[in-house]
């Protein structure tokens, strides 16, 4: 006889939390020969994005990947390359969603059911937030089954086989289910033990199994997010890619002693290093023991739009120190005005400095950075998300810089070279003052604030990300120009 499960089990700490990433899809629904979890978005496979979420989650101890059986080796290569320390196993999934869950539970059978939590998450939901994960784990302190859902913004109708409406449920009580679904292991094991005794057993998700076979167990609902979308249809790939482009990474924040460990003895090349953000980055790196080389038109007559000047600068730094670890480009020009009224020479200069210069710098820096598995840091502007009147050249170049960052993160991943893009709010720099005049200081970021976040990013493992710097961030106060 099956054991009973308390509807409201007592509060007790779980000794281990395991995230099961369900990656058994084939991609046939959207006409793909490769599983959609292996498609690349923003420089990484969808599976890698999803695994990164649980690798970062403080409350998750272990990750188990249930992969499409024909692509287990592909998943193992992704795990090994990314260095996911929490992934303990990559196992082939079953022939159905329920069979895959059971295989995962079998793989976790060596853990005590009464002191283990398990989260089941779709691999093709790569935009899950840490807040949702934390809320699920908090809810498991009181409940033994937890779902994630969002309100339905559309009216839901019920139809019969003739496509005739039979009911219109009250929308205020309807929710759209997401993942993860979280359980105390004893609860989900018992639910499946009962379910497999039912010849007609079939369910689309794990909470449905608990609802049907353990009706005495309440299932608590954590509020989800619209961004926590499931990549199912071709249009979802496009939407997810845009969401990644517009999202900003959470930057680790380092203490001064960590700066010293990460920068001492390293070589830093800063283009645009004579003032503003570039000078702030150079000063901070130098303070913590880095050998810093500053290049600009005003001090070294280095024109970042000239590939020969860029190559000569990098060669000089390498010859002097034998290495190049970090390359930073803050150089830029801001031309405001209607395109039809902009002289041709100003158009050419804007594009050479704001877009072609990052391209030339990236191309010339890669051989040096590949030797040290170093980091290239570029800068964009809040205007990259949408072109604005009279900012057509600047906005389009900054959008191109974001796309360049994402593309090169993919290209350079095999060599271990990282590249990221800083997106500061309006910042007090000489370039901005020249364009807009004097502005109240309390409405602007300081260049030093942006520089601090910039160094945090340089020392991080991030790659392919656009990192926002906001004034409201109390730890690293960071529409830029």
Coordinates of N, CA, C and O in Angstrom, one line a residue, residues 339-468:
X339 N 20.2 63.3 -40.7 CA 21.1 62.7 -41.6 C 21.2 63.5 -42.9 O 22.3 63.6 -43.4
X340 N 20.1 64.0 -43.4 CA 20.2 64.7 -44.7 C 20.9 66.0 -44.6 O 21.2 66.6 -45.6
X341 N 21.2 66.4 -43.3 CA 22.0 67.7 -43.2 C 23.4 67.4 -42.7 O 24.1 68.4 -42.4
X342 N 23.8 66.2 -42.6 CA 25.1 65.9 -42.1 C 26.1 65.8 -43.3 O 25.9 65.0 -44.2
X343 N 27.2 66.5 -43.2 CA 28.2 66.4 -44.3 C 28.8 65.0 -44.5 O 28.9 64.2 -43.5
X344 N 29.1 64.6 -45.6 CA 29.6 63.3 -45.9 C 30.8 62.9 -45.1 O 31.0 61.8 -44.6
X345 N 31.7 63.9 -44.9 CA 32.9 63.6 -44.1 C 32.6 63.3 -42.6 O 33.3 62.5 -42.0
X346 N 31.6 64.0 -42.1 CA 31.1 63.7 -40.7 C 30.5 62.3 -40.6 O 30.7 61.6 -39.6
X347 N 29.8 61.9 -41.6 CA 29.2 60.5 -41.7 C 30.4 59.5 -41.6 O 30.3 58.5 -40.9
X348 N 31.3 59.7 -42.5 CA 32.4 58.8 -42.6 C 33.2 58.7 -41.3 O 33.6 57.6 -40.8
X349 N 33.5 59.9 -40.7 CA 34.2 59.8 -39.4 C 33.4 59.1 -38.3 O 34.0 58.3 -37.5
X350 N 32.1 59.4 -38.2 CA 31.3 58.8 -37.2 C 31.3 57.2 -37.3 O 31.5 56.5 -36.3
X351 N 31.2 56.7 -38.5 CA 31.1 55.3 -38.7 C 32.5 54.7 -38.5 O 32.6 53.6 -38.0
X352 N 33.6 55.4 -38.9 CA 34.9 54.8 -38.7 C 35.2 54.7 -37.3 O 35.8 53.7 -36.8
X353 N 34.9 55.8 -36.5 CA 35.3 55.8 -35.0 C 34.3 54.9 -34.2 O 34.8 54.1 -33.4
X354 N 33.0 55.0 -34.5 CA 32.1 54.3 -33.6 C 31.8 52.9 -34.0 O 31.4 52.1 -33.1
X355 N 32.1 52.5 -35.2 CA 31.9 51.1 -35.6 C 33.1 50.4 -36.1 O 33.5 49.3 -35.6
X356 N 33.7 51.0 -37.1 CA 34.9 50.3 -37.7 C 36.0 50.2 -36.8 O 36.8 49.2 -36.8
X357 N 36.2 51.2 -35.9 CA 37.3 51.1 -34.9 C 37.1 49.9 -34.0 O 38.1 49.1 -33.8
X358 N 36.0 49.6 -33.4 CA 35.8 48.3 -32.6 C 36.1 47.1 -33.4 O 36.7 46.1 -32.9
X359 N 35.8 47.1 -34.7 CA 36.0 46.0 -35.6 C 37.5 45.8 -35.7 O 38.1 44.7 -35.6
X360 N 38.2 46.9 -36.1 CA 39.7 46.8 -36.2 C 40.4 46.4 -34.9 O 41.4 45.6 -34.9
X361 N 39.9 47.0 -33.8 CA 40.5 46.6 -32.5 C 40.3 45.1 -32.2 O 41.3 44.5 -31.8
X362 N 39.1 44.7 -32.4 CA 38.8 43.2 -32.2 C 39.7 42.3 -33.0 O 40.3 41.4 -32.6
X363 N 39.8 42.7 -34.3 CA 40.6 41.9 -35.2 C 42.1 41.8 -34.8 O 42.7 40.8 -34.9
X364 N 42.6 43.0 -34.5 CA 44.0 43.1 -34.1 C 44.3 42.5 -32.7 O 45.4 42.0 -32.5
X365 N 43.4 42.6 -31.8 CA 43.6 42.2 -30.4 C 43.5 40.7 -30.3 O 44.1 40.1 -29.4
X366 N 42.7 40.0 -31.1 CA 42.4 38.6 -30.9 C 43.7 37.7 -30.7 O 43.8 36.9 -29.8
X367 N 44.7 37.9 -31.6 CA 45.9 37.0 -31.5 C 46.6 37.1 -30.1 O 47.1 36.2 -29.6
X368 N 46.6 38.4 -29.6 CA 47.2 38.6 -28.3 C 46.4 38.0 -27.2 O 46.9 37.4 -26.3
X369 N 45.1 38.3 -27.3 CA 44.2 37.8 -26.2 C 44.0 36.3 -26.2 O 43.8 35.7 -25.1
X370 N 44.2 35.7 -27.3 CA 44.1 34.2 -27.4 C 45.3 33.6 -26.6 O 45.1 32.5 -26.1
X371 N 46.4 34.3 -26.5 CA 47.5 33.7 -25.8 C 47.3 33.8 -24.3 O 47.9 33.0 -23.5
X372 N 46.5 34.7 -23.8 CA 46.3 34.9 -22.4 C 44.9 34.5 -22.0 O 44.5 34.7 -20.8
X373 N 44.0 34.1 -22.9 CA 42.6 33.9 -22.7 C 42.0 35.2 -22.1 O 41.4 35.2 -21.0
X374 N 42.3 36.3 -22.8 CA 42.0 37.6 -22.2 C 40.6 38.1 -22.6 O 39.7 37.3 -22.9
X375 N 40.4 39.4 -22.5 CA 39.1 40.0 -22.5 C 39.1 41.3 -23.3 O 39.9 42.2 -23.0
X376 N 38.2 41.5 -24.2 CA 38.0 42.7 -24.9 C 36.7 43.4 -24.4 O 35.6 42.7 -24.3
X377 N 36.8 44.6 -24.1 CA 35.6 45.4 -23.6 C 35.3 46.5 -24.5 O 36.1 47.4 -24.7
X378 N 34.0 46.5 -25.0 CA 33.5 47.6 -25.8 C 32.4 48.4 -25.1 O 32.0 48.0 -24.0
X379 N 32.0 49.4 -25.7 CA 30.9 50.3 -25.1 C 29.8 50.6 -26.1 O 30.1 50.9 -27.2
X380 N 28.6 50.5 -25.6 CA 27.4 50.9 -26.4 C 26.7 52.0 -25.7 O 27.2 52.7 -24.8
X381 N 25.4 52.2 -26.1 CA 24.6 53.3 -25.5 C 23.2 52.8 -25.4 O 22.8 51.9 -26.1
X382 N 22.4 53.4 -24.5 CA 21.0 53.0 -24.4 C 20.3 53.3 -25.7 O 19.2 52.6 -25.9
X383 N 20.8 54.1 -26.6 CA 20.1 54.3 -27.8 C 20.2 53.2 -28.8 O 19.6 53.2 -29.9
X384 N 21.0 52.1 -28.4 CA 21.1 51.0 -29.4 C 19.8 50.2 -29.5 O 19.6 49.5 -30.5
X385 N 19.0 50.3 -28.5 CA 17.8 49.5 -28.5 C 16.7 50.0 -29.5 O 15.8 49.3 -30.0
X386 N 16.8 51.3 -29.9 CA 15.9 51.9 -30.8 C 16.5 53.1 -31.4 O 16.9 54.0 -30.7
X387 N 16.5 53.2 -32.7 CA 17.1 54.4 -33.4 C 16.2 55.6 -33.1 O 15.0 55.5 -33.1
X388 N 16.9 56.7 -32.8 CA 16.2 57.9 -32.4 C 16.5 59.0 -33.5 O 17.6 59.1 -34.0
X389 N 15.5 59.9 -33.7 CA 15.7 61.0 -34.6 C 16.9 61.8 -34.2 O 17.1 62.1 -33.0
X390 N 17.7 62.1 -35.2 CA 18.9 63.0 -35.1 C 20.1 62.2 -34.4 O 21.1 62.8 -34.2
X391 N 19.9 60.9 -34.1 CA 21.0 60.1 -33.6 C 21.2 58.9 -34.5 O 21.7 57.8 -34.1
X392 N 20.8 59.0 -35.7 CA 20.8 57.8 -36.6 C 22.1 57.1 -36.7 O 22.2 55.9 -36.7
X393 N 23.2 57.9 -36.9 CA 24.5 57.3 -37.1 C 25.0 56.7 -35.7 O 25.5 55.6 -35.7
X394 N 24.8 57.5 -34.7 CA 25.3 57.0 -33.4 C 24.5 55.8 -32.9 O 25.1 54.7 -32.5
X395 N 23.2 55.8 -33.0 CA 22.4 54.7 -32.5 C 22.7 53.4 -33.3 O 22.8 52.3 -32.8
X396 N 22.7 53.6 -34.6 CA 23.0 52.4 -35.5 C 24.3 51.8 -35.3 O 24.5 50.6 -35.3
X397 N 25.3 52.6 -35.0 CA 26.7 52.1 -34.8 C 26.7 51.4 -33.4 O 27.4 50.3 -33.3
X398 N 26.0 51.9 -32.4 CA 26.0 51.3 -31.1 C 25.2 50.0 -31.1 O 25.6 49.0 -30.5
X399 N 24.2 49.9 -31.9 CA 23.5 48.6 -32.1 C 24.4 47.6 -32.8 O 24.4 46.4 -32.4
X400 N 25.1 48.1 -33.8 CA 26.1 47.2 -34.5 C 27.2 46.7 -33.5 O 27.6 45.5 -33.6
X401 N 27.6 47.5 -32.6 CA 28.6 47.1 -31.6 C 28.1 45.9 -30.7 O 28.8 45.0 -30.4
X402 N 26.8 46.0 -30.3 CA 26.2 44.9 -29.5 C 26.2 43.6 -30.3 O 26.5 42.6 -29.8
X403 N 25.8 43.7 -31.6 CA 25.7 42.5 -32.4 C 27.1 42.0 -32.7 O 27.4 40.8 -32.7
X404 N 28.1 42.9 -32.8 CA 29.5 42.5 -33.0 C 30.0 41.7 -31.7 O 30.6 40.6 -31.8
X405 N 29.6 42.2 -30.6 CA 30.0 41.6 -29.3 C 29.4 40.1 -29.2 O 30.1 39.2 -28.9
X406 N 28.1 40.0 -29.5 CA 27.5 38.7 -29.5 C 28.1 37.7 -30.5 O 28.4 36.5 -30.2
X407 N 28.4 38.2 -31.7 CA 29.0 37.3 -32.7 C 30.4 36.9 -32.4 O 30.7 35.7 -32.5
X408 N 31.2 37.8 -31.9 CA 32.6 37.5 -31.5 C 32.7 36.6 -30.3 O 33.6 35.8 -30.2
X409 N 31.7 36.7 -29.4 CA 31.7 35.8 -28.2 C 31.6 34.4 -28.7 O 32.2 33.5 -28.1
X410 N 30.8 34.2 -29.7 CA 30.6 32.8 -30.3 C 31.9 32.4 -31.0 O 32.4 31.3 -30.8
X411 N 32.4 33.3 -31.9 CA 33.6 33.0 -32.7 C 34.8 32.7 -31.8 O 35.6 31.8 -32.1
X412 N 34.9 33.4 -30.7 CA 36.1 33.3 -29.9 C 36.0 32.3 -28.7 O 37.0 32.1 -28.0
X413 N 34.9 31.7 -28.6 CA 34.7 30.8 -27.4 C 35.7 29.7 -27.4 O 36.1 29.3 -26.3
X414 N 36.0 29.1 -28.5 CA 36.9 28.0 -28.5 C 38.3 28.4 -28.0 O 39.0 27.6 -27.4
X415 N 38.7 29.6 -28.2 CA 40.0 30.1 -27.8 C 40.0 30.6 -26.4 O 41.0 31.0 -25.8
X416 N 38.8 30.7 -25.7 CA 38.7 31.1 -24.4 C 38.8 32.6 -24.2 O 39.1 33.1 -23.1
X417 N 38.6 33.4 -25.3 CA 38.7 34.8 -25.3 C 37.3 35.4 -25.0 O 36.3 35.0 -25.7
X418 N 37.2 36.3 -24.1 CA 35.9 36.9 -23.7 C 35.7 38.3 -24.3 O 36.7 39.0 -24.5
X419 N 34.5 38.6 -24.6 CA 34.2 40.0 -25.1 C 32.8 40.4 -24.5 O 31.9 39.6 -24.5
X420 N 32.7 41.6 -24.0 CA 31.5 42.1 -23.5 C 31.3 43.6 -23.8 O 32.3 44.2 -24.3
X421 N 30.1 44.1 -23.6 CA 29.8 45.4 -24.0 C 29.1 46.1 -22.8 O 28.2 45.6 -22.2
X422 N 29.7 47.3 -22.4 CA 29.1 48.1 -21.3 C 28.1 49.1 -21.9 O 28.4 49.8 -22.9
X423 N 26.9 49.2 -21.2 CA 25.9 50.1 -21.6 C 25.6 51.0 -20.5 O 24.6 50.7 -19.7
X424 N 26.3 52.1 -20.3 CA 26.0 53.0 -19.2 C 24.9 54.0 -19.5 O 24.6 54.3 -20.7
X425 N 24.2 54.4 -18.5 CA 23.3 55.5 -18.6 C 24.1 56.8 -18.9 O 25.3 56.8 -19.1
X426 N 23.4 57.9 -19.0 CA 24.0 59.2 -19.3 C 25.2 59.4 -18.3 O 25.0 59.4 -17.1
X427 N 26.3 59.6 -18.9 CA 27.5 59.7 -18.1 C 28.3 61.0 -18.3 O 28.3 61.5 -19.4
X428 N 28.8 61.5 -17.2 CA 29.5 62.8 -17.3 C 30.9 62.6 -17.9 O 31.8 62.2 -17.2
X429 N 31.0 62.9 -19.1 CA 32.2 62.8 -19.9 C 32.4 64.0 -20.7 O 31.5 64.7 -21.1
X430 N 33.7 64.3 -21.1 CA 33.9 65.5 -22.0 C 33.1 65.4 -23.3 O 32.7 66.4 -23.8
X431 N 33.0 64.2 -23.8 CA 32.2 64.1 -25.1 C 30.8 64.5 -24.9 O 30.2 65.2 -25.7
X432 N 30.2 64.1 -23.8 CA 28.8 64.4 -23.5 C 28.7 65.9 -23.3 O 27.7 66.6 -23.7
X433 N 29.6 66.5 -22.5 CA 29.5 67.9 -22.2 C 29.6 68.7 -23.5 O 28.9 69.7 -23.7
X434 N 30.5 68.3 -24.4 CA 30.7 69.0 -25.7 C 29.4 69.0 -26.5 O 29.0 69.9 -27.1
X435 N 28.6 67.9 -26.4 CA 27.4 67.7 -27.2 C 26.2 68.4 -26.5 O 25.3 69.0 -27.2
X436 N 26.1 68.4 -25.2 CA 24.9 68.8 -24.5 C 25.1 70.0 -23.5 O 24.2 70.5 -22.9
X437 N 26.4 70.4 -23.3 CA 26.6 71.5 -22.4 C 26.6 70.9 -20.9 O 26.6 69.7 -20.7
X438 N 26.7 71.9 -20.0 CA 26.7 71.5 -18.6 C 25.3 71.0 -18.1 O 24.3 71.6 -18.5
X439 N 25.3 69.9 -17.4 CA 24.1 69.3 -16.9 C 24.2 69.1 -15.4 O 25.3 68.9 -14.9
X440 N 23.1 69.0 -14.7 CA 23.2 68.8 -13.2 C 23.9 67.4 -12.9 O 23.6 66.4 -13.5
X441 N 24.9 67.5 -12.1 CA 25.7 66.3 -11.8 C 25.0 65.2 -11.2 O 25.3 64.0 -11.5
X442 N 23.9 65.5 -10.5 CA 23.2 64.4 -9.8 C 22.2 63.6 -10.8 O 21.6 62.7 -10.4
X443 N 22.2 64.1 -12.1 CA 21.4 63.4 -13.1 C 22.3 62.5 -13.9 O 21.8 61.8 -14.8
X444 N 23.6 62.5 -13.7 CA 24.5 61.7 -14.5 C 25.3 60.8 -13.7 O 25.6 61.0 -12.5
X445 N 25.7 59.7 -14.4 CA 26.7 58.8 -13.8 C 28.1 59.5 -13.8 O 28.3 60.3 -14.7
X446 N 29.0 59.2 -12.9 CA 30.3 59.6 -13.0 C 31.1 58.6 -13.9 O 30.8 57.4 -13.9
X447 N 32.2 59.1 -14.5 CA 33.0 58.2 -15.3 C 33.6 57.1 -14.4 O 33.8 56.0 -14.8
X448 N 34.0 57.5 -13.2 CA 34.6 56.5 -12.3 C 33.6 55.4 -11.9 O 34.0 54.3 -11.7
X449 N 32.3 55.7 -11.8 CA 31.3 54.7 -11.5 C 31.3 53.7 -12.6 O 31.2 52.5 -12.4
X450 N 31.3 54.2 -13.9 CA 31.3 53.3 -15.0 C 32.6 52.5 -15.1 O 32.6 51.3 -15.4
X451 N 33.7 53.1 -14.8 CA 35.0 52.5 -14.8 C 35.0 51.3 -13.8 O 35.6 50.2 -14.1
X452 N 34.4 51.5 -12.7 CA 34.4 50.4 -11.6 C 33.7 49.2 -12.1 O 34.2 48.1 -12.0
X453 N 32.5 49.4 -12.7 CA 31.8 48.3 -13.3 C 32.5 47.7 -14.5 O 32.5 46.4 -14.6
X454 N 33.2 48.5 -15.2 CA 34.0 48.0 -16.4 C 35.1 47.0 -15.9 O 35.3 45.9 -16.5
X455 N 35.8 47.3 -14.8 CA 36.8 46.5 -14.3 C 36.2 45.2 -13.7 O 36.7 44.1 -13.8
X456 N 35.0 45.3 -13.1 CA 34.3 44.2 -12.6 C 34.0 43.2 -13.7 O 34.2 42.0 -13.6
X457 N 33.6 43.7 -14.9 CA 33.3 42.9 -16.0 C 34.6 42.2 -16.6 O 34.6 41.0 -16.9
X458 N 35.7 43.0 -16.6 CA 36.9 42.5 -17.1 C 37.4 41.3 -16.3 O 38.0 40.3 -16.9
X459 N 37.2 41.3 -15.0 CA 37.6 40.2 -14.2 C 36.7 39.1 -14.1 O 37.0 38.0 -13.5
X460 N 35.5 39.2 -14.7 CA 34.5 38.2 -14.6 C 34.6 37.1 -15.7 O 35.5 37.3 -16.6
X461 N 33.8 36.1 -15.6 CA 33.7 35.1 -16.6 C 32.7 35.4 -17.7 O 32.5 34.5 -18.6
X462 N 32.1 36.5 -17.6 CA 31.0 36.9 -18.6 C 31.6 36.9 -20.0 O 32.7 37.4 -20.2
X463 N 30.8 36.6 -21.0 CA 31.2 36.8 -22.4 C 29.9 36.9 -23.2 O 28.9 36.3 -22.9
X464 N 29.9 37.8 -24.2 CA 28.8 38.0 -25.1 C 27.6 38.8 -24.5 O 26.5 38.8 -25.0
X465 N 27.9 39.5 -23.4 CA 26.8 40.2 -22.7 C 26.8 41.7 -22.9 O 27.9 42.3 -23.1
X466 N 25.7 42.3 -22.8 CA 25.5 43.7 -22.7 C 25.2 44.0 -21.2 O 24.2 43.6 -20.7
X467 N 26.1 44.8 -20.6 CA 26.0 45.0 -19.1 C 25.6 46.5 -18.9 O 26.3 47.4 -19.2
X468 N 24.4 46.6 -18.3 CA 23.9 47.9 -18.0 C 24.6 48.5 -16.7 O 24.9 47.8 -15.8

